[in-house]
Amino acid sequence: NAGVTQTPKFRVLKTGQSMTLLCAQDMNHEYMYWYRQDPGMGLRLIHYSVGEGTTAKGEVPDGYNVSRLKKQNFLLGLESAAPSQTSVYFCASSVTGGNTEAFFGQGTRLTVV
Amino acid sequence: GENVEQHPSTLSVQEGDSAVIKCTYSDSASNYFPWYKQELGKGPQLIIDIRSNVGEKKDQRIAVTLNKTAKHFSLHITETQPEDSAVYFCAASKTGNTPLVFGKGTRLSVIA
């Protein structure tokens, strides 16, 4: 049972480049989330989805886009990467809303130079 | 929206001592308060949670207490061990579509 899998685990981008982070879960969860983790800032919600075909903005959505075309996948896109987007990105999923356990992936460390 | 404050940001204890991490929240409608542990290089993992209809919950060496009137909740770890060294996050949420809101985390170091 893989749980939540993030691809890739590490990436270095040049300023202005684009990329997509992939999150896949095999638990049939309705909700999926993208967080970024920066030193001293905790986990900040970027975007989330309450079901296939839905997306919603979180606390820090600017510069990111997401898509949830399939229930098991949640994609996070950076159209034009900036150094301020250097961070560790975590995907998570939960059965229903925020008052149920969230299962996290291993994280993607992204560096924008 | 919800705001969760967590203290302290770092905590060092001697092995065998107790550790306490405290959080406050702002939204009186919040009714779910989980605690996550993040080990180095890994994603956060739920270790214990409490809902607003109880004041305390215990699981072996860890316990969580909730004071709804004061809007604060705490994590207590007794008989700390080196493997308890990690970053701990508190969070809060309420029924419905609202995602979890996390505190900024506490880095716990247990010194052998």
Tab-separated table of C-alpha atoms in Angstrom:
chain	number	residue	atom	x	y	z
A	1	ASN	CA	0.000	0.000	0.000
A	2	ALA	CA	1.857	3.076	-1.289
A	3	GLY	CA	-0.346	5.777	0.304
A	4	VAL	CA	0.607	9.200	-1.086
A	5	THR	CA	3.388	9.331	-3.665
A	6	GLN	CA	5.024	12.525	-4.909
A	7	THR	CA	7.082	12.870	-8.079
A	8	PRO	CA	9.825	14.083	-8.331
A	9	LYS	CA	11.595	14.064	-4.970
A	10	PHE	CA	14.138	16.733	-5.909
A	11	ARG	CA	14.296	19.336	-8.658
A	12	VAL	CA	16.368	22.368	-9.544
A	13	LEU	CA	14.788	24.940	-11.842
A	14	LYS	CA	16.048	28.110	-13.406
A	15	THR	CA	14.029	31.282	-12.899
A	16	GLY	CA	11.249	31.461	-15.456
A	17	GLN	CA	11.089	27.735	-16.164
A	18	SER	CA	7.908	25.764	-15.660
A	19	MET	CA	7.286	22.405	-14.077
A	20	THR	CA	4.563	20.139	-12.745
A	21	LEU	CA	4.627	18.228	-9.470
A	22	LEU	CA	2.586	15.057	-9.439
A	23	CYS	CA	0.779	13.624	-6.429
A	24	ALA	CA	-0.893	10.221	-6.526
A	25	GLN	CA	-2.895	8.513	-3.758
A	26	ASP	CA	-4.230	4.965	-3.723
A	27	MET	CA	-6.596	5.293	-0.736
A	28	ASN	CA	-9.646	6.502	-2.668
A	29	HIS	CA	-9.600	9.776	-0.709
A	30	GLU	CA	-11.887	12.591	-1.780
A	31	TYR	CA	-9.748	15.476	-0.507
A	32	MET	CA	-6.246	16.352	-1.651
A	33	TYR	CA	-3.972	19.228	-0.672
A	34	TRP	CA	-0.732	20.924	-1.623
A	35	TYR	CA	1.334	22.572	1.117
A	36	ARG	CA	4.672	24.308	1.089
A	37	GLN	CA	7.042	24.184	4.036
A	38	ASP	CA	9.567	26.929	4.654
A	39	PRO	CA	11.819	27.395	7.704
A	40	GLY	CA	9.922	29.047	10.532
A	41	MET	CA	6.712	29.225	8.509
A	42	GLY	CA	5.205	25.825	9.140
A	43	LEU	CA	2.914	24.227	6.569
A	44	ARG	CA	1.048	26.692	4.387
A	45	LEU	CA	-1.797	25.562	2.163
A	46	ILE	CA	-1.391	26.409	-1.526
A	47	HIS	CA	-4.437	24.802	-3.152
A	48	TYR	CA	-6.752	21.962	-2.335
A	49	SER	CA	-9.462	19.828	-3.901
A	50	VAL	CA	-12.638	18.428	-2.361
A	51	GLY	CA	-13.220	15.927	-5.141
A	52	GLU	CA	-12.453	14.993	-8.737
A	53	GLY	CA	-12.737	18.020	-11.010
A	54	THR	CA	-12.681	20.582	-8.174
A	55	THR	CA	-9.984	22.947	-6.943
A	56	ALA	CA	-9.880	25.769	-4.408
A	57	LYS	CA	-7.339	28.346	-3.296
A	58	GLY	CA	-5.534	28.100	-0.014
A	59	GLU	CA	-3.475	30.597	1.932
A	60	VAL	CA	-0.656	31.124	-0.612
A	61	PRO	CA	-1.999	30.335	-4.130
A	62	ASP	CA	-0.221	33.007	-6.194
A	63	GLY	CA	2.165	31.645	-8.822
A	64	TYR	CA	0.697	28.135	-8.723
A	65	ASN	CA	-2.045	26.295	-10.583
A	66	VAL	CA	-3.572	22.893	-9.900
A	67	SER	CA	-5.694	20.280	-11.597
A	68	ARG	CA	-7.622	17.238	-10.355
A	69	LEU	CA	-8.717	15.454	-13.537
A	70	LYS	CA	-8.646	12.044	-11.853
A	71	LYS	CA	-9.616	11.312	-8.268
A	72	GLN	CA	-6.282	9.718	-7.452
A	73	ASN	CA	-4.070	12.479	-8.883
A	74	PHE	CA	-3.501	16.103	-7.934
A	75	LEU	CA	-1.072	18.147	-10.020
A	76	LEU	CA	0.676	21.333	-8.931
A	77	GLY	CA	2.052	23.568	-11.683
A	78	LEU	CA	4.515	26.413	-11.624
A	79	GLU	CA	4.177	28.368	-14.857
A	80	SER	CA	7.165	30.698	-14.373
A	81	ALA	CA	9.293	29.695	-11.400
A	82	ALA	CA	10.712	32.358	-9.087
A	83	PRO	CA	13.386	32.058	-6.365
A	84	SER	CA	10.639	32.747	-3.778
A	85	GLN	CA	9.147	29.387	-4.741
A	86	THR	CA	12.186	27.537	-3.431
A	87	SER	CA	10.637	25.297	-0.807
A	88	VAL	CA	9.690	21.787	0.188
A	89	TYR	CA	6.296	20.863	-1.207
A	90	PHE	CA	4.031	18.312	0.429
A	91	CYS	CA	0.957	16.691	-0.967
A	92	ALA	CA	-1.645	15.211	1.369
A	93	SER	CA	-4.997	13.476	1.120
A	94	SER	CA	-7.880	12.748	3.473
A	95	VAL	CA	-11.072	10.715	3.359
A	96	THR	CA	-13.333	13.722	3.735
A	97	GLY	CA	-12.814	17.233	5.038
A	98	GLY	CA	-10.253	18.834	7.294
A	99	ASN	CA	-11.571	17.082	10.407
A	100	THR	CA	-10.220	13.709	9.338
A	101	GLU	CA	-6.637	12.422	9.282
A	102	ALA	CA	-4.448	13.795	6.504
A	103	PHE	CA	-1.874	11.456	4.971
A	104	PHE	CA	1.234	13.153	3.625
A	105	GLY	CA	3.659	12.278	0.881
A	106	GLN	CA	7.441	12.324	1.342
A	107	GLY	CA	7.834	15.810	-0.092
A	108	THR	CA	9.492	17.427	-3.106
A	109	ARG	CA	12.467	19.684	-2.529
A	110	LEU	CA	12.426	22.397	-5.179
A	111	THR	CA	15.215	24.900	-5.686
A	112	VAL	CA	14.791	27.809	-8.075
A	113	VAL	CA	18.043	29.499	-9.084
B	1	GLY	CA	-10.287	32.520	9.034
B	2	GLU	CA	-8.632	30.261	11.562
B	3	ASN	CA	-5.250	31.222	13.040
B	4	VAL	CA	-3.177	28.731	15.027
B	5	GLU	CA	-0.294	29.880	17.212
B	6	GLN	CA	2.232	27.325	18.486
B	7	HIS	CA	4.855	27.648	21.240
B	8	PRO	CA	7.706	27.155	21.740
B	9	SER	CA	9.396	27.047	18.344
B	10	THR	CA	12.267	24.972	19.756
B	11	LEU	CA	12.440	22.771	22.828
B	12	SER	CA	15.308	20.783	24.282
B	13	VAL	CA	14.782	18.254	27.060
B	14	GLN	CA	16.857	15.610	28.751
B	15	GLU	CA	15.977	12.013	27.984
B	16	GLY	CA	13.358	10.817	30.435
B	17	ASP	CA	11.963	14.287	31.098
B	18	SER	CA	8.554	15.507	29.919
B	19	ALA	CA	7.907	17.867	27.022
B	20	VAL	CA	4.915	20.156	26.601
B	21	ILE	CA	3.944	22.039	23.429
B	22	LYS	CA	1.085	24.525	23.473
B	23	CYS	CA	-1.225	25.871	20.774
B	24	THR	CA	-3.986	28.443	20.654
B	25	TYR	CA	-6.640	28.855	17.988
B	26	SER	CA	-8.917	31.704	17.032
B	27	ASP	CA	-12.070	30.198	15.508
B	28	SER	CA	-14.513	29.055	18.196
B	29	ALA	CA	-16.209	26.818	15.596
B	30	SER	CA	-13.105	24.606	15.286
B	31	ASN	CA	-13.762	21.149	16.655
B	32	TYR	CA	-10.881	18.928	15.542
B	33	PHE	CA	-7.321	19.279	16.849
B	34	PRO	CA	-4.674	16.874	15.548
B	35	TRP	CA	-0.950	16.700	16.248
B	36	TYR	CA	1.546	15.650	13.606
B	37	LYS	CA	5.144	14.509	13.956
B	38	GLN	CA	7.633	15.135	11.179
B	39	GLU	CA	10.891	13.225	11.199
B	40	LEU	CA	13.859	14.434	9.182
B	41	GLY	CA	13.315	14.040	5.455
B	42	LYS	CA	9.772	12.727	5.795
B	43	GLY	CA	6.243	14.023	5.581
B	44	PRO	CA	4.222	14.784	8.731
B	45	GLN	CA	2.383	11.879	10.324
B	46	LEU	CA	-0.578	11.985	12.696
B	47	ILE	CA	0.305	10.911	16.235
B	48	ILE	CA	-2.799	11.870	18.191
B	49	ASP	CA	-5.940	13.942	17.773
B	50	ILE	CA	-8.762	15.231	19.917
B	51	ARG	CA	-12.268	16.409	19.164
B	52	SER	CA	-14.120	19.144	20.966
B	53	ASN	CA	-16.404	16.810	22.886
B	54	VAL	CA	-13.559	15.591	25.130
B	55	GLY	CA	-11.042	17.401	27.281
B	56	GLU	CA	-8.177	14.922	27.281
B	57	LYS	CA	-6.927	11.942	25.320
B	58	LYS	CA	-3.969	9.705	26.050
B	59	ASP	CA	-2.045	7.150	24.023
B	60	GLN	CA	0.839	5.542	25.908
B	61	ARG	CA	3.442	8.297	26.485
B	62	ILE	CA	1.602	11.045	24.633
B	63	ALA	CA	-1.477	12.961	25.684
B	64	VAL	CA	-3.398	15.942	24.421
B	65	THR	CA	-5.546	18.305	26.473
B	66	LEU	CA	-8.117	20.758	25.177
B	67	ASN	CA	-9.575	23.847	26.828
B	68	LYS	CA	-12.379	25.098	24.572
B	69	THR	CA	-13.177	28.061	26.756
B	70	ALA	CA	-9.650	29.406	26.506
B	71	LYS	CA	-9.225	28.073	22.962
B	72	HIS	CA	-5.981	26.291	23.601
B	73	PHE	CA	-4.715	22.730	23.430
B	74	SER	CA	-1.460	21.075	24.407
B	75	LEU	CA	0.654	18.037	23.610
B	76	HIS	CA	2.356	16.263	26.497
B	77	ILE	CA	5.110	13.702	25.971
B	78	THR	CA	6.300	11.853	29.060
B	79	GLU	CA	9.492	9.821	29.543
B	80	THR	CA	10.985	11.304	26.394
B	81	GLN	CA	13.306	9.190	24.268
B	82	PRO	CA	15.823	10.162	21.551
B	83	GLU	CA	13.406	8.896	18.897
B	84	ASP	CA	10.922	11.565	19.994
B	85	SER	CA	13.267	14.167	18.452
B	86	ALA	CA	11.346	15.664	15.528
B	87	VAL	CA	9.257	18.648	14.472
B	88	TYR	CA	5.734	18.631	15.905
B	89	PHE	CA	2.812	20.502	14.375
B	90	CYS	CA	-0.549	21.263	15.895
B	91	ALA	CA	-3.539	21.985	13.694
B	92	ALA	CA	-7.196	22.925	13.897
B	93	SER	CA	-10.227	22.572	11.675
B	94	LYS	CA	-13.999	22.402	11.744
B	95	THR	CA	-16.691	20.282	10.188
B	96	GLY	CA	-17.125	20.776	6.469
B	97	ASN	CA	-14.821	21.493	3.565
B	98	THR	CA	-12.400	23.674	5.517
B	99	PRO	CA	-8.857	22.245	5.412
B	100	LEU	CA	-6.585	21.942	8.418
B	101	VAL	CA	-4.735	25.073	9.537
B	102	PHE	CA	-1.317	24.291	10.984
B	103	GLY	CA	0.808	25.993	13.588
B	104	LYS	CA	4.396	26.892	12.677
B	105	GLY	CA	5.866	23.838	14.362
B	106	THR	CA	8.085	23.000	17.340
B	107	ARG	CA	11.485	21.393	16.911
B	108	LEU	CA	11.925	18.998	19.846
B	109	SER	CA	15.384	17.724	20.689
B	110	VAL	CA	15.764	14.972	23.268
B	111	ILE	CA	19.276	14.902	24.650
B	112	ALA	CA	20.598	11.515	25.746
